[in-house]
Tab-separated table of C-alpha atoms and ligand atoms in Angstrom:
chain	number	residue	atom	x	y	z
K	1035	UNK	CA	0.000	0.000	0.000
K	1036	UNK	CA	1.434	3.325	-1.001
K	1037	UNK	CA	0.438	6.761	0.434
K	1038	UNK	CA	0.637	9.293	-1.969
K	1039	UNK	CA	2.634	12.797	-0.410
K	1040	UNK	CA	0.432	15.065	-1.650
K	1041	UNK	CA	-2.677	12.863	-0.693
K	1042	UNK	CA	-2.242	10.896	2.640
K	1043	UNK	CA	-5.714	10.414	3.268
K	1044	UNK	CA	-5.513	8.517	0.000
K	1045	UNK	CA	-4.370	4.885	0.774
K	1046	UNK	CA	-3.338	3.773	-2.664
K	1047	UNK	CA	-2.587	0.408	-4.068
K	1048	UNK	CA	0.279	-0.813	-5.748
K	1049	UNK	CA	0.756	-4.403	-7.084
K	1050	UNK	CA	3.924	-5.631	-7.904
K	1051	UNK	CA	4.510	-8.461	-10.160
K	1052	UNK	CA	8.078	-10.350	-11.910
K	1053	UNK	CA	8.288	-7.472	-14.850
K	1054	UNK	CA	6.203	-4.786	-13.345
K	1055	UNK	CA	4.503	-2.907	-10.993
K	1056	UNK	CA	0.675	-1.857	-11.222
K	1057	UNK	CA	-0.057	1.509	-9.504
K	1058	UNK	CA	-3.749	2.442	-8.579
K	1059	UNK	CA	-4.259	5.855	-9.109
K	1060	UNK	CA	-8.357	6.519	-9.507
K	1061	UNK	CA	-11.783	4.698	-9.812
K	1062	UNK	CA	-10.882	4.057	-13.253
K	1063	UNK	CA	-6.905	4.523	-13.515
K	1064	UNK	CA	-3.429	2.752	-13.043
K	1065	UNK	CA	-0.112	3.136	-14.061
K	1066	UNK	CA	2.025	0.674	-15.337
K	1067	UNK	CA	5.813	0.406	-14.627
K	1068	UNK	CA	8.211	-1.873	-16.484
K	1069	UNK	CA	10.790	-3.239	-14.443
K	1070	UNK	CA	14.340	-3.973	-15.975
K	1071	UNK	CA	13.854	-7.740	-14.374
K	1072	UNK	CA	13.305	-10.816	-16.429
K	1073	UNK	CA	12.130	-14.193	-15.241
K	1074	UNK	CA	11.374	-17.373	-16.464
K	1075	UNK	CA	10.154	-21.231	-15.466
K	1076	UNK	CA	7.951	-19.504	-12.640
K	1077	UNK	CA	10.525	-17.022	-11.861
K	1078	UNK	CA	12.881	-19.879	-10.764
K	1079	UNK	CA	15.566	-17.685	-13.205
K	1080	UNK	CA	15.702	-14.171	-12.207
K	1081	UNK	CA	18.211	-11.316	-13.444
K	1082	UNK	CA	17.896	-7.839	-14.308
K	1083	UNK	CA	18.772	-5.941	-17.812
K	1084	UNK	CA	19.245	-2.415	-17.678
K	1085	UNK	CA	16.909	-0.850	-20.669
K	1086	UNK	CA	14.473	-3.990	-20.667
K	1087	UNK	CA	11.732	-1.669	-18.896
K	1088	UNK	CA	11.848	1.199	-21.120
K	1089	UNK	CA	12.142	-0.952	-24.617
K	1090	UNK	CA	8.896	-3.585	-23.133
K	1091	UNK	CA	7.141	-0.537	-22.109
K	1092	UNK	CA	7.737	1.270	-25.744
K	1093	UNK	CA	6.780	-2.085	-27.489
K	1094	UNK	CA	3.602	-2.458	-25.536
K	1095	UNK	CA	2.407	1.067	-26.474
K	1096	UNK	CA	3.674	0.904	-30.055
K	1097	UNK	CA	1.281	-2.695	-30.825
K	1098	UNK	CA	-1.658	-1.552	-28.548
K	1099	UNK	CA	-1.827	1.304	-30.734
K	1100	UNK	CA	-1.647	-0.350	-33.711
K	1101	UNK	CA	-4.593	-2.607	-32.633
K	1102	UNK	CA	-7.009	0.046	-31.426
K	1103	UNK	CA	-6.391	1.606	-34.988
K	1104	UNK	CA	-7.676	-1.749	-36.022
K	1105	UNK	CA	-10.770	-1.667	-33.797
K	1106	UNK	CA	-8.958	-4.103	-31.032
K	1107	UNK	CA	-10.228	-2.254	-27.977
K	1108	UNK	CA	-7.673	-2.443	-25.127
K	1109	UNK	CA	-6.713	-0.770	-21.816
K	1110	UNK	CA	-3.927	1.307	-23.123
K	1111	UNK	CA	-4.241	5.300	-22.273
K	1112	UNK	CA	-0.948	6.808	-23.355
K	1113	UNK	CA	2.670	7.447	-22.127
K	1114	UNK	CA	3.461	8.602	-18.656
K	1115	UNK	CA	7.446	8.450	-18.884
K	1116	UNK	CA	10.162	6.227	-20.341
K	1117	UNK	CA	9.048	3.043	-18.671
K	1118	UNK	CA	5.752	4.179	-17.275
K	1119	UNK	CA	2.195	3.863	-19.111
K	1120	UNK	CA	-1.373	5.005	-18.319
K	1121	UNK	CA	-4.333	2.416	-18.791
K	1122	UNK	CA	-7.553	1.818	-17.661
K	1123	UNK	CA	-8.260	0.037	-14.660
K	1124	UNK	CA	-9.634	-3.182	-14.997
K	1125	UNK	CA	-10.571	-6.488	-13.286
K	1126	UNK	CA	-7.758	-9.273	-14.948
K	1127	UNK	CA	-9.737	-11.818	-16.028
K	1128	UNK	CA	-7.393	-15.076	-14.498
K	1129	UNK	CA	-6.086	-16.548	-17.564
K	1130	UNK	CA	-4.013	-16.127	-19.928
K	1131	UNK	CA	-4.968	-16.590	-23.367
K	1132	UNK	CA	-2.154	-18.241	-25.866
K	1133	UNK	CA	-2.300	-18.288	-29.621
K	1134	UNK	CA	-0.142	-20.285	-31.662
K	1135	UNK	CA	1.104	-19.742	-35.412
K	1136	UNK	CA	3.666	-22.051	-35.359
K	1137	UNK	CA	5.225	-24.656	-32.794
K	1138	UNK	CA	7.458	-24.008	-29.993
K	1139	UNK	CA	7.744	-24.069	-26.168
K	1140	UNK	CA	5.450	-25.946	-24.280
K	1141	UNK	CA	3.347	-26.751	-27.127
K	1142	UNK	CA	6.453	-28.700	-28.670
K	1143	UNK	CA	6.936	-29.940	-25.580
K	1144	UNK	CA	3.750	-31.492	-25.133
K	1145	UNK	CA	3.426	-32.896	-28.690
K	1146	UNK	CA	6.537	-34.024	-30.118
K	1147	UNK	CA	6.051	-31.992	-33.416
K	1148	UNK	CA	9.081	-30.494	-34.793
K	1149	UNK	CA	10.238	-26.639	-33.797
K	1150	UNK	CA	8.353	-24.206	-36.015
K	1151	UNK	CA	5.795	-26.569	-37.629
K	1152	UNK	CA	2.794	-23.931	-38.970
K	1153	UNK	CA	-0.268	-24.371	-36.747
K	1154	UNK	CA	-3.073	-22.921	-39.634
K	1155	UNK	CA	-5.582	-22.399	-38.303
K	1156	UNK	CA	-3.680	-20.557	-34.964
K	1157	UNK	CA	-4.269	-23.017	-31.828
K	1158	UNK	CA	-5.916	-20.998	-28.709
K	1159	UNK	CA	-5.199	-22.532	-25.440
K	1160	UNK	CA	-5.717	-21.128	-22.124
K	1161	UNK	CA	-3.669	-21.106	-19.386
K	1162	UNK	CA	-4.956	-20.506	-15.354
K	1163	UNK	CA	-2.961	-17.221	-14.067
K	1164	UNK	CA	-1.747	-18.978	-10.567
K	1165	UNK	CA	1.650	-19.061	-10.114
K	1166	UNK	CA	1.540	-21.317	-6.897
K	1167	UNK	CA	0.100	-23.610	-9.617
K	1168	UNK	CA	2.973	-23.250	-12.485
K	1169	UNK	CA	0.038	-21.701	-14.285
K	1170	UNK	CA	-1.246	-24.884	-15.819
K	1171	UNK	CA	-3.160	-25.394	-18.898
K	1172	UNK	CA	-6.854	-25.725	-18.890
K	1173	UNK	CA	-9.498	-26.919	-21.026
K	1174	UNK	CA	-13.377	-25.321	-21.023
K	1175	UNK	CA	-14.458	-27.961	-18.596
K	1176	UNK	CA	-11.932	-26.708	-16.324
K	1177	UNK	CA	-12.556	-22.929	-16.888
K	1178	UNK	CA	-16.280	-23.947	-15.983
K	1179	UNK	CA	-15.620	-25.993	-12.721
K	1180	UNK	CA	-13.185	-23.189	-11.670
K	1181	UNK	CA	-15.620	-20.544	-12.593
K	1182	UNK	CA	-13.150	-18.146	-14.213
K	1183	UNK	CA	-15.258	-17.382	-17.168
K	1184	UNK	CA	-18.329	-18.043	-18.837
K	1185	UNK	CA	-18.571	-20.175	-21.739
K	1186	UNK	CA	-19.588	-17.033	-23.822
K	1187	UNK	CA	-16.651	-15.200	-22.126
K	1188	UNK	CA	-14.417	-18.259	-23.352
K	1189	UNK	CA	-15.266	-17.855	-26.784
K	1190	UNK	CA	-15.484	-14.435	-27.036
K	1191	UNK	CA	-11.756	-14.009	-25.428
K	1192	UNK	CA	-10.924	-16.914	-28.125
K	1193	UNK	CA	-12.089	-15.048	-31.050
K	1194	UNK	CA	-10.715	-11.506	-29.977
K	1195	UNK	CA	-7.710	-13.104	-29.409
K	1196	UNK	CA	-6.872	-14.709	-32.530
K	1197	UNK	CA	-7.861	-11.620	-34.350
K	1198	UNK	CA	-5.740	-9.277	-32.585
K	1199	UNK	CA	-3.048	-11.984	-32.894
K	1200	UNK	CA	-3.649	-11.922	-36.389
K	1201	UNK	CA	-2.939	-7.907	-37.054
K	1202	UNK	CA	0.053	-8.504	-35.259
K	1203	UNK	CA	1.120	-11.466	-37.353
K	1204	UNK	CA	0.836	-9.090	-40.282
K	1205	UNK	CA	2.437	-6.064	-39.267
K	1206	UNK	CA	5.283	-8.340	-38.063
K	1207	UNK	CA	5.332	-10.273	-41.338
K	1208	UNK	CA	5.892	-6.509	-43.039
K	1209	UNK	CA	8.853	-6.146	-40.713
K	1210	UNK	CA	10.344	-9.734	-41.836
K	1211	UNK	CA	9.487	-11.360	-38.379
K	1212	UNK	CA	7.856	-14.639	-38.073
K	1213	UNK	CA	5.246	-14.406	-34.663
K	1214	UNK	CA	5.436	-17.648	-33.430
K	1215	UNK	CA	2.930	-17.536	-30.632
K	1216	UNK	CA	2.258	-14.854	-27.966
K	1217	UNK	CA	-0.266	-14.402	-24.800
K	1218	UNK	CA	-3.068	-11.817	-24.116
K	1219	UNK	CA	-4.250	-10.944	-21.060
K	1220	UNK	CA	-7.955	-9.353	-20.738
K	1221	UNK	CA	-9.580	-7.675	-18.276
K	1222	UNK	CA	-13.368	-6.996	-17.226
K	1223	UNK	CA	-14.559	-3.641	-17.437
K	1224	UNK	CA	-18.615	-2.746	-17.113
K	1225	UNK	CA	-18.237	-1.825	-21.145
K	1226	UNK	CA	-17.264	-5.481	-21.714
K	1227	UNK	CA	-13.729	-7.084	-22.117
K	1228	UNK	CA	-10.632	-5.166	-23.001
K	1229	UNK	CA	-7.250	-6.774	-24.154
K	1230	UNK	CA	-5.049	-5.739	-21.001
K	1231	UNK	CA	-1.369	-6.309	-19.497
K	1232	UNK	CA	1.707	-5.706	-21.709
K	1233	UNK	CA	2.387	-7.274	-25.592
K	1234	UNK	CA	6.423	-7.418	-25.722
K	1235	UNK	CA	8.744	-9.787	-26.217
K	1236	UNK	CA	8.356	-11.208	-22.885
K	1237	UNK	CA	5.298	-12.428	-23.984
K	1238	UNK	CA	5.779	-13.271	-27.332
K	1239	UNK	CA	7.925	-15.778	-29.241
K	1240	UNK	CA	9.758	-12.985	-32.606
K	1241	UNK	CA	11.925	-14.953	-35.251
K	1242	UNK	CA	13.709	-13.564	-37.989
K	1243	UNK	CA	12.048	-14.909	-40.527
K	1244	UNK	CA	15.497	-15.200	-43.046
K	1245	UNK	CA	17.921	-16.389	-40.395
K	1246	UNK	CA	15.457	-17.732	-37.398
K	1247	UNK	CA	17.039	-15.560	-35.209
K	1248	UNK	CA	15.881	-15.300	-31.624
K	1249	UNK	CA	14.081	-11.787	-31.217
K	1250	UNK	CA	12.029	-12.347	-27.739
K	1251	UNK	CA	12.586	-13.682	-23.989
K	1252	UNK	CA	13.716	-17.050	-25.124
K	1253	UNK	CA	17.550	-15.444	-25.630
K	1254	UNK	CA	16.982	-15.735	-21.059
K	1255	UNK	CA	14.996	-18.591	-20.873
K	1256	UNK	CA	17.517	-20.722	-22.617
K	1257	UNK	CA	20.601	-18.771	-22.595
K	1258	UNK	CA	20.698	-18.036	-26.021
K	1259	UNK	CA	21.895	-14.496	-26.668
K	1260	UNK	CA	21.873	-10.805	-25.227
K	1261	UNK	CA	18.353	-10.023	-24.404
K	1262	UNK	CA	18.906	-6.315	-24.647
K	1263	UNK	CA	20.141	-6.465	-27.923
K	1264	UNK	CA	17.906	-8.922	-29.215
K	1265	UNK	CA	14.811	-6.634	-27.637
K	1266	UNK	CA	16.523	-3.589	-29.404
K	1267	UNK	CA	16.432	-4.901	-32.626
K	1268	UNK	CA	12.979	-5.750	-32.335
K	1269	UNK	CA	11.737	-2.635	-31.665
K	1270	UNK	CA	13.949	-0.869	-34.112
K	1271	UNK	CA	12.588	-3.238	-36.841
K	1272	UNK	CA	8.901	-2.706	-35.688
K	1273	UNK	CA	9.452	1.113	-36.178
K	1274	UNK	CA	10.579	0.868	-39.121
K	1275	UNK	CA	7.486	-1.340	-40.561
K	1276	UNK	CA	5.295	1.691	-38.636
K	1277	UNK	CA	6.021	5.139	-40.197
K	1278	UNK	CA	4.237	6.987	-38.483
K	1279	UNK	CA	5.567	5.945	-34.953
K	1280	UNK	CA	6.413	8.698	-32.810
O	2058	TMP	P1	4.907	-21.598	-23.806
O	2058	TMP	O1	5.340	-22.227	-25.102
O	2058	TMP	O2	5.973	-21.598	-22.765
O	2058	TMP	O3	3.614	-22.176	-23.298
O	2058	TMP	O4	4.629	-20.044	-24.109
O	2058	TMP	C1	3.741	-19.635	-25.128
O	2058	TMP	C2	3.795	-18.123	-25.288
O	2058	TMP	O5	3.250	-17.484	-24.144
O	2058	TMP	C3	5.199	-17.547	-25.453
O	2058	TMP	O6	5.146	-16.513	-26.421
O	2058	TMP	C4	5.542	-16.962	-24.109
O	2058	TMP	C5	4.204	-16.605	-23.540
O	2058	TMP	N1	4.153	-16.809	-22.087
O	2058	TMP	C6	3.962	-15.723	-21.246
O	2058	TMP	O7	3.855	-14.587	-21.700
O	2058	TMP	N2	3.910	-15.943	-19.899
O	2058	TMP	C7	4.018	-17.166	-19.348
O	2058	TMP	O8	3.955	-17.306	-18.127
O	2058	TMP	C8	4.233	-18.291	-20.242
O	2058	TMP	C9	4.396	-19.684	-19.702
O	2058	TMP	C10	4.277	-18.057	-21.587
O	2059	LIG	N1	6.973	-15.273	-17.096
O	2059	LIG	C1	7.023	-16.559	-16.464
O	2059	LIG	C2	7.998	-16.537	-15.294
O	2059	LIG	O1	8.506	-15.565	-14.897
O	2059	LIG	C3	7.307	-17.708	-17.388
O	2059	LIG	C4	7.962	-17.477	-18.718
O	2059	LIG	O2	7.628	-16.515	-19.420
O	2059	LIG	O3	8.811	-18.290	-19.108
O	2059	LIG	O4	8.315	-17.477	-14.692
Protein backbone atom coordinates (compact mmCIF):
# COMPACT_ATOMS: atom_id res chain seq x y z
CA UNK A 1 0.00 0.00 0.00
CA UNK A 2 1.43 3.32 -1.00
CA UNK A 3 0.44 6.76 0.43
CA UNK A 4 0.64 9.29 -1.97
CA UNK A 5 2.63 12.80 -0.41
CA UNK A 6 0.43 15.07 -1.65
CA UNK A 7 -2.68 12.86 -0.69
CA UNK A 8 -2.24 10.90 2.64
CA UNK A 9 -5.71 10.41 3.27
CA UNK A 10 -5.51 8.52 0.00
CA UNK A 11 -4.37 4.88 0.77
CA UNK A 12 -3.34 3.77 -2.66
CA UNK A 13 -2.59 0.41 -4.07
CA UNK A 14 0.28 -0.81 -5.75
CA UNK A 15 0.76 -4.40 -7.08
CA UNK A 16 3.92 -5.63 -7.90
CA UNK A 17 4.51 -8.46 -10.16
CA UNK A 18 8.08 -10.35 -11.91
CA UNK A 19 8.29 -7.47 -14.85
CA UNK A 20 6.20 -4.79 -13.35
CA UNK A 21 4.50 -2.91 -10.99
CA UNK A 22 0.68 -1.86 -11.22
CA UNK A 23 -0.06 1.51 -9.50
CA UNK A 24 -3.75 2.44 -8.58
CA UNK A 25 -4.26 5.86 -9.11
CA UNK A 26 -8.36 6.52 -9.51
CA UNK A 27 -11.78 4.70 -9.81
CA UNK A 28 -10.88 4.06 -13.25
CA UNK A 29 -6.91 4.52 -13.51
CA UNK A 30 -3.43 2.75 -13.04
CA UNK A 31 -0.11 3.14 -14.06
CA UNK A 32 2.03 0.67 -15.34
CA UNK A 33 5.81 0.41 -14.63
CA UNK A 34 8.21 -1.87 -16.48
CA UNK A 35 10.79 -3.24 -14.44
CA UNK A 36 14.34 -3.97 -15.97
CA UNK A 37 13.85 -7.74 -14.37
CA UNK A 38 13.31 -10.82 -16.43
CA UNK A 39 12.13 -14.19 -15.24
CA UNK A 40 11.37 -17.37 -16.46
CA UNK A 41 10.15 -21.23 -15.47
CA UNK A 42 7.95 -19.50 -12.64
CA UNK A 43 10.53 -17.02 -11.86
CA UNK A 44 12.88 -19.88 -10.76
CA UNK A 45 15.57 -17.69 -13.20
CA UNK A 46 15.70 -14.17 -12.21
CA UNK A 47 18.21 -11.32 -13.44
CA UNK A 48 17.90 -7.84 -14.31
CA UNK A 49 18.77 -5.94 -17.81
CA UNK A 50 19.25 -2.42 -17.68
CA UNK A 51 16.91 -0.85 -20.67
CA UNK A 52 14.47 -3.99 -20.67
CA UNK A 53 11.73 -1.67 -18.90
CA UNK A 54 11.85 1.20 -21.12
CA UNK A 55 12.14 -0.95 -24.62
CA UNK A 56 8.90 -3.58 -23.13
CA UNK A 57 7.14 -0.54 -22.11
CA UNK A 58 7.74 1.27 -25.74
CA UNK A 59 6.78 -2.08 -27.49
CA UNK A 60 3.60 -2.46 -25.54
CA UNK A 61 2.41 1.07 -26.47
CA UNK A 62 3.67 0.90 -30.06
CA UNK A 63 1.28 -2.69 -30.82
CA UNK A 64 -1.66 -1.55 -28.55
CA UNK A 65 -1.83 1.30 -30.73
CA UNK A 66 -1.65 -0.35 -33.71
CA UNK A 67 -4.59 -2.61 -32.63
CA UNK A 68 -7.01 0.05 -31.43
CA UNK A 69 -6.39 1.61 -34.99
CA UNK A 70 -7.68 -1.75 -36.02
CA UNK A 71 -10.77 -1.67 -33.80
CA UNK A 72 -8.96 -4.10 -31.03
CA UNK A 73 -10.23 -2.25 -27.98
CA UNK A 74 -7.67 -2.44 -25.13
CA UNK A 75 -6.71 -0.77 -21.82
CA UNK A 76 -3.93 1.31 -23.12
CA UNK A 77 -4.24 5.30 -22.27
CA UNK A 78 -0.95 6.81 -23.36
CA UNK A 79 2.67 7.45 -22.13
CA UNK A 80 3.46 8.60 -18.66
CA UNK A 81 7.45 8.45 -18.88
CA UNK A 82 10.16 6.23 -20.34
CA UNK A 83 9.05 3.04 -18.67
CA UNK A 84 5.75 4.18 -17.27
CA UNK A 85 2.19 3.86 -19.11
CA UNK A 86 -1.37 5.01 -18.32
CA UNK A 87 -4.33 2.42 -18.79
CA UNK A 88 -7.55 1.82 -17.66
CA UNK A 89 -8.26 0.04 -14.66
CA UNK A 90 -9.63 -3.18 -15.00
CA UNK A 91 -10.57 -6.49 -13.29
CA UNK A 92 -7.76 -9.27 -14.95
CA UNK A 93 -9.74 -11.82 -16.03
CA UNK A 94 -7.39 -15.08 -14.50
CA UNK A 95 -6.09 -16.55 -17.56
CA UNK A 96 -4.01 -16.13 -19.93
CA UNK A 97 -4.97 -16.59 -23.37
CA UNK A 98 -2.15 -18.24 -25.87
CA UNK A 99 -2.30 -18.29 -29.62
CA UNK A 100 -0.14 -20.28 -31.66
CA UNK A 101 1.10 -19.74 -35.41
CA UNK A 102 3.67 -22.05 -35.36
CA UNK A 103 5.22 -24.66 -32.79
CA UNK A 104 7.46 -24.01 -29.99
CA UNK A 105 7.74 -24.07 -26.17
CA UNK A 106 5.45 -25.95 -24.28
CA UNK A 107 3.35 -26.75 -27.13
CA UNK A 108 6.45 -28.70 -28.67
CA UNK A 109 6.94 -29.94 -25.58
CA UNK A 110 3.75 -31.49 -25.13
CA UNK A 111 3.43 -32.90 -28.69
CA UNK A 112 6.54 -34.02 -30.12
CA UNK A 113 6.05 -31.99 -33.42
CA UNK A 114 9.08 -30.49 -34.79
CA UNK A 115 10.24 -26.64 -33.80
CA UNK A 116 8.35 -24.21 -36.01
CA UNK A 117 5.79 -26.57 -37.63
CA UNK A 118 2.79 -23.93 -38.97
CA UNK A 119 -0.27 -24.37 -36.75
CA UNK A 120 -3.07 -22.92 -39.63
CA UNK A 121 -5.58 -22.40 -38.30
CA UNK A 122 -3.68 -20.56 -34.96
CA UNK A 123 -4.27 -23.02 -31.83
CA UNK A 124 -5.92 -21.00 -28.71
CA UNK A 125 -5.20 -22.53 -25.44
CA UNK A 126 -5.72 -21.13 -22.12
CA UNK A 127 -3.67 -21.11 -19.39
CA UNK A 128 -4.96 -20.51 -15.35
CA UNK A 129 -2.96 -17.22 -14.07
CA UNK A 130 -1.75 -18.98 -10.57
CA UNK A 131 1.65 -19.06 -10.11
CA UNK A 132 1.54 -21.32 -6.90
CA UNK A 133 0.10 -23.61 -9.62
CA UNK A 134 2.97 -23.25 -12.48
CA UNK A 135 0.04 -21.70 -14.28
CA UNK A 136 -1.25 -24.88 -15.82
CA UNK A 137 -3.16 -25.39 -18.90
CA UNK A 138 -6.85 -25.73 -18.89
CA UNK A 139 -9.50 -26.92 -21.03
CA UNK A 140 -13.38 -25.32 -21.02
CA UNK A 141 -14.46 -27.96 -18.60
CA UNK A 142 -11.93 -26.71 -16.32
CA UNK A 143 -12.56 -22.93 -16.89
CA UNK A 144 -16.28 -23.95 -15.98
CA UNK A 145 -15.62 -25.99 -12.72
CA UNK A 146 -13.19 -23.19 -11.67
CA UNK A 147 -15.62 -20.54 -12.59
CA UNK A 148 -13.15 -18.15 -14.21
CA UNK A 149 -15.26 -17.38 -17.17
CA UNK A 150 -18.33 -18.04 -18.84
CA UNK A 151 -18.57 -20.18 -21.74
CA UNK A 152 -19.59 -17.03 -23.82
CA UNK A 153 -16.65 -15.20 -22.13
CA UNK A 154 -14.42 -18.26 -23.35
CA UNK A 155 -15.27 -17.85 -26.78
CA UNK A 156 -15.48 -14.44 -27.04
CA UNK A 157 -11.76 -14.01 -25.43
CA UNK A 158 -10.92 -16.91 -28.12
CA UNK A 159 -12.09 -15.05 -31.05
CA UNK A 160 -10.72 -11.51 -29.98
CA UNK A 161 -7.71 -13.10 -29.41
CA UNK A 162 -6.87 -14.71 -32.53
CA UNK A 163 -7.86 -11.62 -34.35
CA UNK A 164 -5.74 -9.28 -32.58
CA UNK A 165 -3.05 -11.98 -32.89
CA UNK A 166 -3.65 -11.92 -36.39
CA UNK A 167 -2.94 -7.91 -37.05
CA UNK A 168 0.05 -8.50 -35.26
CA UNK A 169 1.12 -11.47 -37.35
CA UNK A 170 0.84 -9.09 -40.28
CA UNK A 171 2.44 -6.06 -39.27
CA UNK A 172 5.28 -8.34 -38.06
CA UNK A 173 5.33 -10.27 -41.34
CA UNK A 174 5.89 -6.51 -43.04
CA UNK A 175 8.85 -6.15 -40.71
CA UNK A 176 10.34 -9.73 -41.84
CA UNK A 177 9.49 -11.36 -38.38
CA UNK A 178 7.86 -14.64 -38.07
CA UNK A 179 5.25 -14.41 -34.66
CA UNK A 180 5.44 -17.65 -33.43
CA UNK A 181 2.93 -17.54 -30.63
CA UNK A 182 2.26 -14.85 -27.97
CA UNK A 183 -0.27 -14.40 -24.80
CA UNK A 184 -3.07 -11.82 -24.12
CA UNK A 185 -4.25 -10.94 -21.06
CA UNK A 186 -7.95 -9.35 -20.74
CA UNK A 187 -9.58 -7.68 -18.28
CA UNK A 188 -13.37 -7.00 -17.23
CA UNK A 189 -14.56 -3.64 -17.44
CA UNK A 190 -18.61 -2.75 -17.11
CA UNK A 191 -18.24 -1.82 -21.15
CA UNK A 192 -17.26 -5.48 -21.71
CA UNK A 193 -13.73 -7.08 -22.12
CA UNK A 194 -10.63 -5.17 -23.00
CA UNK A 195 -7.25 -6.77 -24.15
CA UNK A 196 -5.05 -5.74 -21.00
CA UNK A 197 -1.37 -6.31 -19.50
CA UNK A 198 1.71 -5.71 -21.71
CA UNK A 199 2.39 -7.27 -25.59
CA UNK A 200 6.42 -7.42 -25.72
CA UNK A 201 8.74 -9.79 -26.22
CA UNK A 202 8.36 -11.21 -22.88
CA UNK A 203 5.30 -12.43 -23.98
CA UNK A 204 5.78 -13.27 -27.33
CA UNK A 205 7.92 -15.78 -29.24
CA UNK A 206 9.76 -12.99 -32.61
CA UNK A 207 11.93 -14.95 -35.25
CA UNK A 208 13.71 -13.56 -37.99
CA UNK A 209 12.05 -14.91 -40.53
CA UNK A 210 15.50 -15.20 -43.05
CA UNK A 211 17.92 -16.39 -40.39
CA UNK A 212 15.46 -17.73 -37.40
CA UNK A 213 17.04 -15.56 -35.21
CA UNK A 214 15.88 -15.30 -31.62
CA UNK A 215 14.08 -11.79 -31.22
CA UNK A 216 12.03 -12.35 -27.74
CA UNK A 217 12.59 -13.68 -23.99
CA UNK A 218 13.72 -17.05 -25.12
CA UNK A 219 17.55 -15.44 -25.63
CA UNK A 220 16.98 -15.74 -21.06
CA UNK A 221 15.00 -18.59 -20.87
CA UNK A 222 17.52 -20.72 -22.62
CA UNK A 223 20.60 -18.77 -22.59
CA UNK A 224 20.70 -18.04 -26.02
CA UNK A 225 21.89 -14.50 -26.67
CA UNK A 226 21.87 -10.80 -25.23
CA UNK A 227 18.35 -10.02 -24.40
CA UNK A 228 18.91 -6.32 -24.65
CA UNK A 229 20.14 -6.47 -27.92
CA UNK A 230 17.91 -8.92 -29.22
CA UNK A 231 14.81 -6.63 -27.64
CA UNK A 232 16.52 -3.59 -29.40
CA UNK A 233 16.43 -4.90 -32.63
CA UNK A 234 12.98 -5.75 -32.33
CA UNK A 235 11.74 -2.63 -31.67
CA UNK A 236 13.95 -0.87 -34.11
CA UNK A 237 12.59 -3.24 -36.84
CA UNK A 238 8.90 -2.71 -35.69
CA UNK A 239 9.45 1.11 -36.18
CA UNK A 240 10.58 0.87 -39.12
CA UNK A 241 7.49 -1.34 -40.56
CA UNK A 242 5.30 1.69 -38.64
CA UNK A 243 6.02 5.14 -40.20
CA UNK A 244 4.24 6.99 -38.48
CA UNK A 245 5.57 5.94 -34.95
CA UNK A 246 6.41 8.70 -32.81
P1 LIG B 1 4.91 -21.60 -23.81
O1 LIG B 1 5.34 -22.23 -25.10
O2 LIG B 1 5.97 -21.60 -22.77
O3 LIG B 1 3.61 -22.18 -23.30
O4 LIG B 1 4.63 -20.04 -24.11
C1 LIG B 1 3.74 -19.63 -25.13
C2 LIG B 1 3.80 -18.12 -25.29
O5 LIG B 1 3.25 -17.48 -24.14
C3 LIG B 1 5.20 -17.55 -25.45
O6 LIG B 1 5.15 -16.51 -26.42
C4 LIG B 1 5.54 -16.96 -24.11
C5 LIG B 1 4.20 -16.60 -23.54
N1 LIG B 1 4.15 -16.81 -22.09
C6 LIG B 1 3.96 -15.72 -21.25
O7 LIG B 1 3.86 -14.59 -21.70
N2 LIG B 1 3.91 -15.94 -19.90
C7 LIG B 1 4.02 -17.17 -19.35
O8 LIG B 1 3.96 -17.31 -18.13
C8 LIG B 1 4.23 -18.29 -20.24
C9 LIG B 1 4.40 -19.68 -19.70
C10 LIG B 1 4.28 -18.06 -21.59
N1 LIG C 1 6.97 -15.27 -17.10
C1 LIG C 1 7.02 -16.56 -16.46
C2 LIG C 1 8.00 -16.54 -15.29
O1 LIG C 1 8.51 -15.57 -14.90
C3 LIG C 1 7.31 -17.71 -17.39
C4 LIG C 1 7.96 -17.48 -18.72
O2 LIG C 1 7.63 -16.52 -19.42
O3 LIG C 1 8.81 -18.29 -19.11
O4 LIG C 1 8.31 -17.48 -14.69
Amino acid sequence: MIRPAEHPEVAMEAYEGKAKIVRIVGEDDVEIFYKDDATAFNGQKHEQFAGKGALNSRITELLFRYLEDRGVPTHHRGRLDERTLAARRVQIVPLEVVVRFLVAGSLQKRTGLDYLTPCDPPIVEFYYKRDDLGDPLLNDEHIRLLGLATEAEVSELGGRSVAAARHLQSLFAGAGIDLVDLKFEFGRTPDGLLLADEISPDTCRFRDAETGEILDKDLFRFGKGDLVAGYRTLLERLEAALPGAV
